[in-house]
Short mmCIF file of C-alpha atoms and ligand atoms in Angstrom, two decimals:
data_model
loop_
_atom_site.label_atom_id
_atom_site.label_comp_id
_atom_site.label_asym_id
_atom_site.label_seq_id
_atom_site.Cartn_x
_atom_site.Cartn_y
_atom_site.Cartn_z
CA TYR M 1188 0.00 0.00 0.00
CA GLU M 1189 2.88 2.37 0.75
CA ASN M 1190 4.08 1.90 -2.84
CA PHE M 1191 0.58 2.61 -4.08
CA LEU M 1192 0.48 5.86 -2.11
CA GLN M 1193 3.77 7.00 -3.60
CA SER M 1194 2.80 6.19 -7.18
CA TYR M 1195 1.52 8.74 -9.67
CA ILE M 1196 -2.24 8.93 -10.09
CA ASP M 1197 -2.14 9.13 -13.87
CA GLU M 1198 0.28 9.78 -16.71
CA SER M 1199 -1.15 13.30 -17.03
CA THR M 1200 0.07 14.35 -13.59
CA ALA M 1201 3.15 14.39 -11.36
CA VAL M 1202 1.01 14.04 -8.25
CA THR M 1203 0.97 10.97 -6.02
CA PHE M 1204 -1.94 9.61 -3.97
CA GLN M 1205 -0.13 10.68 -0.80
CA ASP M 1206 0.20 14.25 -2.17
CA VAL M 1207 -3.56 14.43 -2.66
CA ASN M 1208 -4.22 13.04 0.81
CA ASP M 1209 -1.91 15.69 2.33
CA LEU M 1210 -3.44 18.45 0.21
CA ASN M 1211 -6.93 17.37 1.11
CA ASP M 1212 -6.15 17.46 4.84
CA LYS M 1213 -5.47 21.19 4.42
CA ILE M 1214 -8.34 21.90 2.05
CA ARG M 1215 -11.08 19.80 3.65
CA PRO M 1216 -12.10 22.16 6.50
CA VAL M 1217 -12.42 25.13 4.11
CA ILE M 1218 -14.53 23.45 1.41
CA LYS M 1219 -16.64 21.69 4.03
CA HIS M 1220 -17.57 25.04 5.50
CA LEU M 1221 -18.03 26.80 2.14
CA VAL M 1222 -20.76 24.42 0.98
CA THR M 1223 -22.85 25.12 4.06
CA GLU M 1224 -23.10 28.80 3.05
CA ASN M 1225 -26.44 29.84 1.56
CA PHE M 1226 -24.95 30.65 -1.82
CA PHE M 1227 -23.70 27.09 -2.35
CA ARG M 1228 -26.18 24.98 -0.42
CA ILE M 1229 -29.30 25.90 -2.39
CA PHE M 1230 -29.55 24.12 -5.75
CA ARG M 1231 -32.20 24.62 -8.36
CA LEU M 1232 -33.29 21.93 -10.83
CA ASN M 1233 -36.20 20.30 -12.62
CA LEU M 1234 -36.82 16.97 -10.90
CA PHE M 1235 -39.71 16.02 -13.17
CA LYS M 1236 -38.11 16.22 -16.59
CA GLU M 1237 -38.93 13.18 -18.71
CA CYS M 1238 -36.23 10.74 -19.65
CA PRO M 1239 -35.35 11.59 -23.27
CA PHE M 1240 -33.94 8.13 -24.09
CA TRP M 1241 -36.43 5.48 -23.06
CA LYS M 1242 -39.95 5.26 -21.64
CA GLY M 1243 -40.09 5.73 -17.87
CA ASP M 1244 -40.66 2.36 -16.25
CA GLY M 1245 -41.16 3.12 -12.58
CA PHE M 1246 -39.77 5.15 -9.75
CA CYS M 1247 -38.10 4.55 -6.43
CA MET M 1248 -40.62 4.28 -3.64
CA HIS M 1249 -38.19 4.29 -0.71
CA ARG M 1250 -38.52 7.29 1.60
CA SER M 1251 -34.74 7.65 1.34
CA CYS M 1252 -35.05 8.29 -2.41
CA ALA M 1253 -37.17 11.40 -1.79
CA VAL M 1254 -36.00 15.01 -1.92
CA ASP M 1255 -37.41 17.65 0.39
CA THR M 1256 -37.87 20.78 -1.66
CA ILE M 1257 -38.12 24.36 -0.38
CA ASP M 1258 -41.63 25.56 -1.12
CA ASP M 1259 -41.55 28.79 0.82
CA TRP M 1260 -39.80 31.56 -1.15
CA GLU M 1261 -39.16 33.50 2.01
CA LYS M 1262 -36.87 30.77 3.22
CA LEU M 1263 -34.61 31.26 0.22
CA PRO M 1264 -31.54 33.48 0.51
CA ASP M 1265 -31.54 36.86 -1.24
CA ILE M 1266 -29.61 35.66 -4.27
CA TRP M 1267 -32.51 33.41 -5.25
CA GLN M 1268 -35.27 35.97 -4.73
CA PRO M 1269 -37.10 36.82 -7.97
CA GLU M 1270 -35.57 40.27 -8.38
CA ALA M 1271 -32.03 38.92 -7.98
CA LEU M 1272 -32.69 35.95 -10.25
CA GLY M 1273 -33.55 38.21 -13.15
CA LYS M 1274 -30.23 39.98 -12.82
CA LEU M 1275 -27.82 37.20 -12.16
CA GLU M 1276 -29.13 33.97 -13.41
CA ASP M 1277 -31.26 34.04 -16.43
CA SER M 1278 -29.24 36.32 -18.65
CA VAL M 1279 -26.34 33.86 -18.80
CA LEU M 1280 -28.46 30.71 -18.87
CA VAL M 1281 -30.91 31.95 -21.49
CA LYS M 1282 -28.04 33.06 -23.67
CA LYS M 1283 -26.53 29.62 -23.22
CA LEU M 1284 -29.73 27.90 -24.22
CA ASN M 1285 -29.88 29.89 -27.42
CA ALA M 1286 -26.24 29.20 -28.11
CA ASP M 1287 -26.85 25.54 -27.42
CA ALA M 1288 -28.82 25.27 -30.61
CA GLU M 1289 -25.62 26.10 -32.45
CA TYR M 1290 -23.00 23.52 -33.12
CA SER M 1291 -20.20 25.56 -31.56
CA SER M 1292 -21.56 25.66 -28.00
CA LYS M 1293 -18.86 25.49 -25.33
CA ASP M 1294 -21.04 23.52 -22.95
CA TYR M 1295 -20.43 19.95 -21.85
CA CYS M 1296 -23.79 19.86 -20.01
CA ASP M 1297 -27.41 20.06 -20.93
CA LEU M 1298 -28.47 23.10 -18.93
CA ASP M 1299 -32.09 23.09 -20.01
CA GLY M 1300 -33.12 21.30 -16.80
CA PHE M 1301 -32.15 24.31 -14.72
CA ILE M 1302 -34.56 26.84 -16.22
CA HIS M 1303 -38.10 25.52 -16.54
CA ASP M 1304 -40.31 23.95 -13.86
CA THR M 1305 -37.53 24.01 -11.31
CA VAL M 1306 -37.64 23.39 -7.58
CA PHE M 1307 -35.23 24.62 -4.94
CA VAL M 1308 -33.40 22.12 -2.79
CA ASP M 1309 -31.29 22.59 0.30
CA LEU M 1310 -28.35 20.25 -0.32
CA VAL M 1311 -27.35 20.13 3.34
CA ALA M 1312 -30.83 18.91 4.29
CA ASN M 1313 -30.77 16.26 1.52
CA PRO M 1314 -27.37 14.56 1.89
CA GLU M 1315 -25.98 12.14 -0.66
CA ARG M 1316 -26.10 8.69 0.97
CA PHE M 1317 -27.41 5.15 0.62
CA THR M 1318 -30.96 5.21 -0.77
CA GLY M 1319 -31.62 1.58 -1.68
CA TYR M 1320 -31.82 2.51 -5.38
CA GLY M 1321 -30.43 -0.41 -7.36
CA GLY M 1322 -31.33 -3.48 -9.40
CA ASP M 1323 -32.22 -3.31 -13.08
CA GLN M 1324 -33.07 0.37 -12.96
CA SER M 1325 -29.69 1.74 -11.81
CA TRP M 1326 -27.91 -0.96 -13.81
CA GLN M 1327 -29.60 0.32 -16.99
CA ILE M 1328 -28.40 3.85 -16.27
CA TRP M 1329 -24.78 2.92 -15.57
CA LYS M 1330 -24.79 0.52 -18.52
CA SER M 1331 -25.97 3.16 -20.96
CA ILE M 1332 -23.47 5.66 -19.57
CA TYR M 1333 -20.56 3.27 -20.07
CA ASN M 1334 -21.68 1.44 -23.23
CA GLU M 1335 -22.97 4.30 -25.25
CA ASN M 1336 -20.95 7.18 -23.99
CA CYS M 1337 -17.58 6.00 -22.79
CA PHE M 1338 -16.13 4.90 -26.09
CA ASN M 1339 -14.18 1.68 -26.05
CA LEU M 1340 -11.88 1.52 -23.06
CA GLY M 1341 -9.03 -0.92 -23.17
CA HIS M 1342 -9.07 -0.96 -26.95
CA ASP M 1343 -6.83 1.12 -29.05
CA GLN M 1344 -8.13 4.61 -28.54
CA CYS M 1345 -6.75 8.08 -28.01
CA VAL M 1346 -5.70 9.45 -24.65
CA GLU M 1347 -8.63 11.92 -24.62
CA LYS M 1348 -11.22 9.14 -24.81
CA ASN M 1349 -9.50 7.22 -22.02
CA PHE M 1350 -9.51 10.43 -19.99
CA PHE M 1351 -13.26 10.78 -20.55
CA TYR M 1352 -13.84 7.21 -19.34
CA LYS M 1353 -11.74 7.87 -16.24
CA ILE M 1354 -13.81 10.96 -15.37
CA VAL M 1355 -17.03 8.92 -15.52
CA SER M 1356 -15.57 5.97 -13.61
CA GLY M 1357 -14.16 8.37 -10.97
CA MET M 1358 -17.59 9.94 -10.55
CA HIS M 1359 -19.13 6.48 -10.16
CA ALA M 1360 -16.46 5.59 -7.57
CA SER M 1361 -17.17 8.79 -5.65
CA ILE M 1362 -20.93 8.10 -5.59
CA SER M 1363 -20.19 4.54 -4.40
CA THR M 1364 -17.88 5.90 -1.68
CA HIS M 1365 -20.59 8.23 -0.36
CA LEU M 1366 -23.26 5.57 -0.26
CA SER M 1367 -20.84 3.21 1.52
CA ASN M 1368 -19.87 5.92 3.98
CA GLU M 1369 -23.49 6.61 4.84
CA TYR M 1370 -24.91 3.13 4.48
CA LEU M 1371 -28.16 2.16 6.19
CA ASP M 1372 -27.50 -0.02 9.20
CA THR M 1373 -30.85 -1.78 9.43
CA THR M 1374 -30.26 -2.91 13.03
CA ALA M 1375 -29.54 0.55 14.39
CA MET M 1376 -31.78 2.17 11.73
CA ASP M 1377 -29.08 4.74 11.22
CA TYR M 1378 -26.57 5.67 8.51
CA LYS M 1379 -23.04 4.44 9.19
CA PRO M 1380 -19.85 3.69 7.23
CA SER M 1381 -19.79 0.13 5.83
CA LEU M 1382 -16.29 -1.15 5.10
CA VAL M 1383 -17.74 -4.22 3.36
CA GLN M 1384 -19.71 -2.06 0.90
CA PHE M 1385 -16.73 0.19 0.29
CA MET M 1386 -14.38 -2.72 -0.44
CA MET M 1387 -16.93 -4.37 -2.76
CA ARG M 1388 -17.57 -1.22 -4.74
CA VAL M 1389 -14.29 0.73 -4.67
CA GLY M 1390 -11.60 -0.49 -2.25
CA ASN M 1391 -10.83 -3.70 -4.16
CA TYR M 1392 -10.39 -1.80 -7.43
CA PRO M 1393 -7.21 0.35 -7.55
CA ASP M 1394 -8.24 1.68 -11.00
CA ARG M 1395 -11.55 3.07 -9.66
CA MET M 1396 -9.73 4.69 -6.77
CA ALA M 1397 -7.16 6.21 -9.12
CA ASN M 1398 -9.94 7.62 -11.31
CA LEU M 1399 -11.54 9.26 -8.27
CA TYR M 1400 -8.20 10.87 -7.30
CA LEU M 1401 -7.76 12.02 -10.90
CA ASN M 1402 -11.17 13.71 -10.74
CA TYR M 1403 -10.07 15.51 -7.60
CA ILE M 1404 -7.10 17.15 -9.28
CA VAL M 1405 -9.03 17.89 -12.50
CA VAL M 1406 -11.81 19.73 -10.65
CA LEU M 1407 -9.28 21.44 -8.38
CA LYS M 1408 -7.37 22.61 -11.45
CA ALA M 1409 -10.59 24.11 -12.86
CA LEU M 1410 -11.12 26.04 -9.61
CA ILE M 1411 -7.51 27.24 -9.74
CA LYS M 1412 -8.06 28.47 -13.28
CA LEU M 1413 -11.10 30.47 -12.15
CA GLU M 1414 -9.03 31.98 -9.35
CA THR M 1415 -6.13 32.76 -11.70
CA PHE M 1416 -8.46 34.64 -14.01
CA GLY M 1417 -9.81 36.61 -11.04
CA ILE M 1418 -13.32 35.22 -11.45
CA PHE M 1419 -13.94 34.87 -7.72
CA ASP M 1420 -12.87 38.49 -7.17
CA ASP M 1421 -15.46 39.68 -9.67
CA LEU M 1422 -18.33 37.57 -8.45
CA THR M 1423 -21.28 39.24 -6.84
CA PHE M 1424 -22.40 36.73 -4.30
CA CYS M 1425 -25.01 38.97 -2.76
CA GLU M 1426 -26.97 41.79 -4.33
CA ASP M 1427 -27.59 43.54 -1.05
CA LEU M 1428 -24.84 46.00 -0.12
CA ASN M 1429 -25.17 44.97 3.53
CA PHE M 1430 -23.60 41.71 2.53
CA VAL M 1431 -20.34 43.15 1.27
CA GLU M 1432 -18.64 41.77 4.37
CA LYS M 1433 -19.91 38.29 3.58
CA GLU M 1434 -18.70 38.65 0.03
CA ASN M 1435 -15.20 39.53 1.19
CA GLU M 1436 -15.29 36.55 3.52
CA PHE M 1437 -16.13 34.27 0.56
CA LYS M 1438 -13.27 35.64 -1.46
CA THR M 1439 -10.87 35.04 1.43
CA ARG M 1440 -12.21 31.50 1.72
CA PHE M 1441 -11.54 30.79 -1.95
CA LYS M 1442 -7.97 31.94 -1.45
CA GLU M 1443 -7.64 29.70 1.63
CA LEU M 1444 -9.03 26.85 -0.40
CA LEU M 1445 -6.68 27.20 -3.34
CA ASP M 1446 -3.46 28.49 -1.78
CA PRO M 1447 -2.34 25.05 -0.51
CA ALA M 1448 -2.73 23.69 -4.04
CA LEU M 1449 -0.84 26.60 -5.58
CA GLU M 1450 1.97 26.25 -3.08
CA PHE M 1451 1.90 22.53 -3.56
CA SER M 1452 5.10 22.17 -5.53
CA GLU M 1453 7.82 24.13 -7.21
CA CYS M 1454 6.32 23.67 -10.62
CA GLN M 1455 2.97 24.81 -9.26
CA ASN M 1456 -0.25 23.92 -10.96
CA GLU M 1457 1.38 22.62 -14.17
CA CYS M 1458 2.35 19.58 -12.07
CA LEU M 1459 -1.05 19.19 -10.51
CA PHE M 1460 -2.78 18.45 -13.78
CA ASP M 1461 -1.71 19.66 -17.18
CA GLU M 1462 -4.77 19.97 -19.39
CA ASN M 1463 -2.60 21.13 -22.30
CA ILE M 1464 -1.43 17.60 -23.00
CA LEU M 1465 -4.95 16.78 -24.20
CA PHE M 1466 -6.53 17.81 -27.50
CA LYS M 1467 -3.28 18.83 -29.15
CA GLU M 1468 -3.24 16.37 -32.06
CA LYS M 1469 -4.46 17.12 -35.59
CA ASN M 1470 -7.93 15.60 -35.24
CA SER M 1471 -8.47 17.12 -31.78
CA ALA M 1472 -11.38 19.35 -32.71
CA SER M 1473 -13.58 16.46 -33.78
CA VAL M 1474 -12.59 14.31 -30.77
CA LYS M 1475 -13.41 17.23 -28.49
CA ASP M 1476 -16.82 17.69 -30.11
CA GLU M 1477 -17.55 14.00 -29.75
CA ILE M 1478 -16.58 14.08 -26.07
CA LYS M 1479 -18.67 17.20 -25.51
CA GLN M 1480 -21.74 15.57 -27.06
CA ASN M 1481 -21.24 12.37 -25.08
CA PHE M 1482 -20.85 14.24 -21.82
CA LYS M 1483 -23.99 16.23 -22.60
CA ASN M 1484 -25.77 12.93 -23.13
CA ILE M 1485 -24.67 11.78 -19.70
CA THR M 1486 -26.15 14.90 -18.10
CA ARG M 1487 -29.40 14.12 -19.98
CA ILE M 1488 -29.36 10.49 -18.82
CA MET M 1489 -29.63 11.86 -15.28
CA ASP M 1490 -33.27 12.65 -16.11
CA CYS M 1491 -33.82 8.89 -16.40
CA VAL M 1492 -32.73 8.22 -12.79
CA HIS M 1493 -35.82 7.06 -10.90
CA CYS M 1494 -34.61 7.96 -7.41
CA ASP M 1495 -34.99 11.72 -6.86
CA ARG M 1496 -32.20 11.94 -4.29
CA CYS M 1497 -29.81 10.12 -6.66
CA ARG M 1498 -31.01 12.26 -9.56
CA LEU M 1499 -30.34 15.44 -7.58
CA TRP M 1500 -26.76 14.49 -6.75
CA GLY M 1501 -26.20 12.86 -10.15
CA LYS M 1502 -27.36 16.00 -11.92
CA LEU M 1503 -25.28 18.22 -9.67
CA GLN M 1504 -22.10 16.18 -10.14
CA THR M 1505 -22.40 15.64 -13.89
CA THR M 1506 -22.97 19.40 -14.20
CA GLY M 1507 -19.95 20.00 -11.94
CA TYR M 1508 -17.67 17.81 -14.07
CA GLY M 1509 -19.06 19.30 -17.28
CA THR M 1510 -18.29 22.75 -15.92
CA ALA M 1511 -14.75 21.71 -14.97
CA LEU M 1512 -14.16 20.40 -18.51
CA LYS M 1513 -15.54 23.58 -20.00
CA VAL M 1514 -13.35 25.76 -17.79
CA LEU M 1515 -10.25 23.71 -18.62
CA PHE M 1516 -10.77 23.20 -22.34
CA GLU M 1517 -12.97 26.02 -23.61
CA LEU M 1518 -12.57 29.20 -21.62
CA THR M 1519 -9.45 31.05 -22.52
CA ASP M 1520 -9.99 34.67 -21.48
CA LYS M 1521 -11.76 36.61 -18.79
CA GLU M 1522 -14.57 37.70 -21.09
CA SER M 1523 -15.50 34.14 -22.01
CA PHE M 1524 -15.66 33.23 -18.32
CA GLN M 1525 -17.99 36.11 -17.60
CA LEU M 1526 -20.23 35.41 -20.56
CA ASP M 1527 -20.32 31.65 -20.37
CA LEU M 1528 -20.41 30.67 -16.75
CA SER M 1529 -23.72 30.70 -14.93
CA LYS M 1530 -24.35 30.69 -11.22
CA ILE M 1531 -25.75 27.15 -11.32
CA GLU M 1532 -22.56 25.83 -12.94
CA LEU M 1533 -20.39 27.51 -10.33
CA ILE M 1534 -22.51 26.07 -7.51
CA ALA M 1535 -22.31 22.61 -9.12
CA LEU M 1536 -18.54 22.88 -9.58
CA VAL M 1537 -17.85 23.87 -5.98
CA ASN M 1538 -20.17 21.20 -4.58
CA THR M 1539 -18.66 18.56 -6.85
CA PHE M 1540 -15.26 19.43 -5.46
CA ASP M 1541 -16.68 19.05 -1.97
CA ARG M 1542 -18.02 15.59 -2.91
CA LEU M 1543 -14.55 14.54 -4.08
CA SER M 1544 -12.86 16.02 -1.05
CA LYS M 1545 -15.26 14.14 1.22
CA SER M 1546 -14.66 10.93 -0.76
CA ILE M 1547 -10.89 11.23 -0.24
CA GLU M 1548 -11.46 11.81 3.48
CA SER M 1549 -13.76 8.76 3.63
CA ILE M 1550 -11.28 6.58 1.73
CA ASN M 1551 -8.63 7.38 4.34
CA ASN M 1552 -11.08 6.60 7.15
CA PHE M 1553 -11.93 3.30 5.47
CA LYS M 1554 -8.22 2.54 5.16
CA ALA M 1555 -7.81 3.03 8.92
CA LYS M 1556 -10.77 0.68 9.55
CA TYR M 1557 -9.32 -1.87 7.14
CA ASP M 1558 -5.89 -1.77 8.87
CA GLU M 1559 -7.58 -2.21 12.23
CA ALA M 1560 -9.60 -5.19 10.98
CA ILE M 1561 -6.43 -6.82 9.61
CA ARG M 1562 -4.60 -6.23 12.93
CA LYS M 1563 -7.42 -7.93 14.84
CA GLU M 1564 -7.40 -11.00 12.61
P1 FAD V 723 -23.25 -0.36 -9.67
O1 FAD V 723 -22.63 0.65 -8.79
O2 FAD V 723 -24.65 -0.20 -10.12
O3 FAD V 723 -22.30 -0.68 -10.86
C1 FAD V 723 -22.72 -1.38 -12.04
C2 FAD V 723 -21.51 -2.01 -12.71
O4 FAD V 723 -20.61 -0.97 -13.16
C3 FAD V 723 -20.65 -2.86 -11.77
O5 FAD V 723 -21.12 -4.18 -11.75
C4 FAD V 723 -19.27 -2.74 -12.36
O6 FAD V 723 -19.09 -3.66 -13.41
C5 FAD V 723 -19.25 -1.36 -12.94
N1 FAD V 723 -18.62 -0.37 -12.05
C6 FAD V 723 -18.94 -0.10 -10.76
N2 FAD V 723 -18.21 0.93 -10.30
C7 FAD V 723 -17.40 1.31 -11.30
C8 FAD V 723 -16.42 2.33 -11.43
N3 FAD V 723 -16.14 3.17 -10.44
N4 FAD V 723 -15.77 2.44 -12.61
C9 FAD V 723 -16.05 1.59 -13.65
N5 FAD V 723 -17.00 0.62 -13.58
C10 FAD V 723 -17.66 0.49 -12.43
N6 FAD V 723 -27.44 4.73 -4.77
C11 FAD V 723 -27.49 5.21 -3.49
O7 FAD V 723 -27.68 4.45 -2.56
N7 FAD V 723 -27.31 6.56 -3.25
C12 FAD V 723 -27.07 7.45 -4.25
O8 FAD V 723 -26.94 8.66 -4.00
C13 FAD V 723 -27.03 6.96 -5.59
N8 FAD V 723 -26.84 7.80 -6.63
C14 FAD V 723 -26.86 7.31 -7.90
C15 FAD V 723 -26.70 8.20 -8.96
C16 FAD V 723 -26.76 7.73 -10.26
C17 FAD V 723 -26.59 8.69 -11.39
C18 FAD V 723 -26.98 6.35 -10.52
C19 FAD V 723 -27.06 5.83 -11.93
C20 FAD V 723 -27.13 5.46 -9.47
C21 FAD V 723 -27.07 5.93 -8.15
N9 FAD V 723 -27.22 5.07 -7.08
C22 FAD V 723 -27.23 5.56 -5.80
C23 FAD V 723 -27.26 3.60 -7.29
C24 FAD V 723 -25.82 3.01 -7.15
O9 FAD V 723 -24.90 3.75 -7.92
C25 FAD V 723 -25.74 1.55 -7.61
O10 FAD V 723 -26.19 1.46 -8.93
C26 FAD V 723 -26.56 0.60 -6.74
O11 FAD V 723 -26.16 0.71 -5.40
C27 FAD V 723 -26.34 -0.88 -7.20
O12 FAD V 723 -24.95 -1.19 -7.09
P2 FAD V 723 -24.25 -2.40 -7.80
O13 FAD V 723 -23.43 -3.09 -6.78
O14 FAD V 723 -25.25 -3.21 -8.54
O15 FAD V 723 -23.20 -1.79 -8.85
#
């Protein structure tokens, strides 16, 4: 295991598993706190959108599959009040939707599900955990994600397509880690970590673990890029002038979050993850378009998930990864960031990073449990 920790996560990075563990120890308290702030904890989505790929054949009846929505507008923070929405949200999203009709859209996500017939959800009150969703229904979703959208892993294919597969597999591993970490203990009727579930789903598969760690540095690199372009400095988190103090606090928190990564090594963020090694060959433009379309399809497949709680977190995380890919591969100057990044994408990106950070923390807790179990044997 020590050798594993010292090995590089992927050929695209000079970072080891141990480096990420150390980095995450510093980052974890900051991101954990950030996602409890009103701006990041309220998510808006359409939970009733029909599956565009096959006829709906049921839904999850477990109570744990349900999502509690916020029905009282007054309980929503200022940024989501109707007058603020008009200013901040819709201009970017509506523009995006129009642009989406064109072939050249920069988006890797289908953002349509964030405009019409939406509900508001408090993410903290609806944690990602074991729901009991499974069997043929979830199998069909994962199968169509891998079979139809992840190209042909293991066969002769370009590095970009392998990278795409790894992102999806890392997301799957992270979801599996969360549901194992908050698994329903039917004796105590409480949610507790289950080492058995974790080993079955992730722990026994070094490749799945590596893909999850890769996702961590990819999403972190996207956040660093936003910071480098001064996007967090320009963000208006709150419309009300009384909240200027809060806004400054957020900006300080983003610095606290990203400084450890920037200081991480002498070669700085080029070592963390170098996105420039991808899409540099002759046929790159068409490969990129294909990947963009396939990732968009994955965000649409989320509308086929029968369990609302899983759909919520699936939609949030696919949007978060799609946003990270867009930031890394499409946005090259400050203007494009300002014109092409909506509030919902930023919220999804930050929460997706929190999911990955929590997964890394859980993996290390599971490792400690595993070591203890071995010692006792
Ligand atoms: P699955 O996890 O369904 O995996 C299916 C197959 O995919 C495996 O047999 C294996 O061959 C392959 N596979 C598994 N992991 C990986 C990986 N990391 N990389 C590559 N291949 C892999 N359940 C919850 O309890 N809570 C949730 O919040 C939740 N969210 C979900 C979100 C989405 C979008 C989906 C599609 C499902 C979600 N589920 C959730 C269900 C959960 O992911 C599993 O599908 C379910 O627990 C059944 O697990 P399983 O053991 O059959 O294997």
